[in-house]
């Protein structure tokens, strides 16, 4: 790479439309960043410098190799890797589209023993395979055909509460770890360090530069059990270092993840983005004030909407914030507030869609027995049981079934979309979080036209305690489900509005999933990384 020190992170290819694309970068000094003849000035946050370049006036369905220039100096592409390319969308396409998804990606640690425990990064293995396939390929159209149409990173992009040994040493040298956040991330500069640690792998960096990347947060992007309950929020509010931490977490999420999720039209009308660009100096006070409002809005019926839409031809991807838009009152616990649900209902009802993908960091359909346990726990905790609240936080009983009103509302939403005269071929909920993979098919009391699935892929790189493999597997058995539902009825848990069964999994190990869509047909591929750094197919499941 020419003048490689000028490019700190990126480029990341983010939203891509039919005639536009956005490219995000972090650079080491203020300046002007240029991509394909389009330029953007940098903005500064806590001494870090960023730019989001909007590339316009591209032809639909076209492919463009690109370079990144900072103040006229080429800083990308990197030596030894294929060129980075932008492939714009077309309104309709007959070719197969590939949507890669997964969550929970722990970074390189620098500790050999921990590295052996965590295993090979599934996203890195996927990127390395693509690099090998494109070696020597110079034709842009041929190369682009190998690339995924979207990569959905469904949470835990960074681990702010479980830092690596290398980062812990860096924290000790920077501020010590005797007080405050200890070896957890404390402020914005430490979040910037965390993202750099996570996104610097050469092959992954290249992959994120050449395939459109959609992101949404989950708990570890901020802290384990983030917004599990009002009791959790009250506990955290007692920590004097927490306000700085959560504001830095949300501000850094806006910079590193959320900003690139937005299409150019939304960016132009985004008041916060305009304010940040207008700052002559450090924009962090503007972002901190926004982050404080976003955090304060949690638990209220209204809030800041982090959810967003991408259209991939006749496939619609709806990425849903299931963390920061919660309502946590004991008399009204909702996974997402009414405003976001109304948005989701409108977006899923659009005509002329072949597939609807709902990205939720945490699964909607869990193993049925575990789903019952979560709903039972919610009833007990809401009734004031301290033991139930302790259990909820201790074993992460905080997925959609633990917000039962929202679970049921999402089921009704999906059922309506699947039963309409303009129903898509599939409605798939894409999730992560639970450190194993599975595919489940849902059915409803009334006939529907669409095939409805929960597709879960996690972790990209992390571990699960050995005994949890048995717990998750048992949760799918008919005997455990029957017993849990019988107990649930005695607990006062109403029957679920849908039935579901696993058609694949549970699978364990570091993995990546690919949804392959051709017209109105679909299948999902689960692949697991090997010790040698390759990917091995776990299963390929037809969905239509």
XYZ file of C-alpha atoms in Angstrom, residues 99-103 150-155 216 312 315-320 322 356-365 400 410 426-433 438 453-457 513-515 517 524 526 543:
53
model
C -26.165 -12.639 1.701
C -23.485 -13.646 4.208
C -24.365 -13.296 7.891
C -23.105 -14.052 11.379
C -22.360 -12.474 14.753
C -24.195 -8.133 1.312
C -22.492 -9.049 4.571
C -24.744 -8.741 7.624
C -22.836 -8.433 10.873
C -25.515 -9.088 13.477
C -23.927 -7.810 16.661
C -26.334 -3.698 13.960
C -31.162 -5.735 -2.750
C -34.937 -8.795 -1.702
C -35.578 -6.454 1.227
C -33.252 -6.465 4.239
C -34.634 -4.890 7.408
C -32.035 -4.559 10.153
C -33.798 -4.171 13.495
C -33.371 -5.138 19.387
C -37.951 -10.392 3.129
C -35.016 -10.663 5.527
C -35.382 -9.357 9.073
C -32.025 -8.945 10.760
C -32.306 -9.143 14.557
C -29.144 -9.615 16.608
C -31.005 -11.950 18.959
C -33.200 -14.820 17.713
C -36.961 -14.683 17.490
C -37.455 -18.470 17.468
C -37.643 -12.357 21.971
C -43.635 -10.202 15.481
C -39.616 -16.436 2.000
C -39.612 -14.425 5.193
C -36.381 -15.126 7.085
C -35.314 -13.785 10.465
C -31.494 -13.646 10.529
C -29.908 -13.693 13.981
C -26.815 -14.493 16.011
C -25.879 -14.082 19.710
C -29.535 -23.585 13.415
C -37.660 -19.365 8.845
C -35.434 -18.446 11.740
C -31.805 -18.642 10.549
C -29.202 -18.228 13.276
C -25.419 -18.113 12.843
C -23.783 -18.608 6.912
C -24.722 -17.698 3.358
C -28.270 -17.201 2.145
C -31.355 -16.328 -3.429
C -28.965 -21.455 3.243
C -23.691 -23.116 6.975
C -35.784 -23.120 1.871
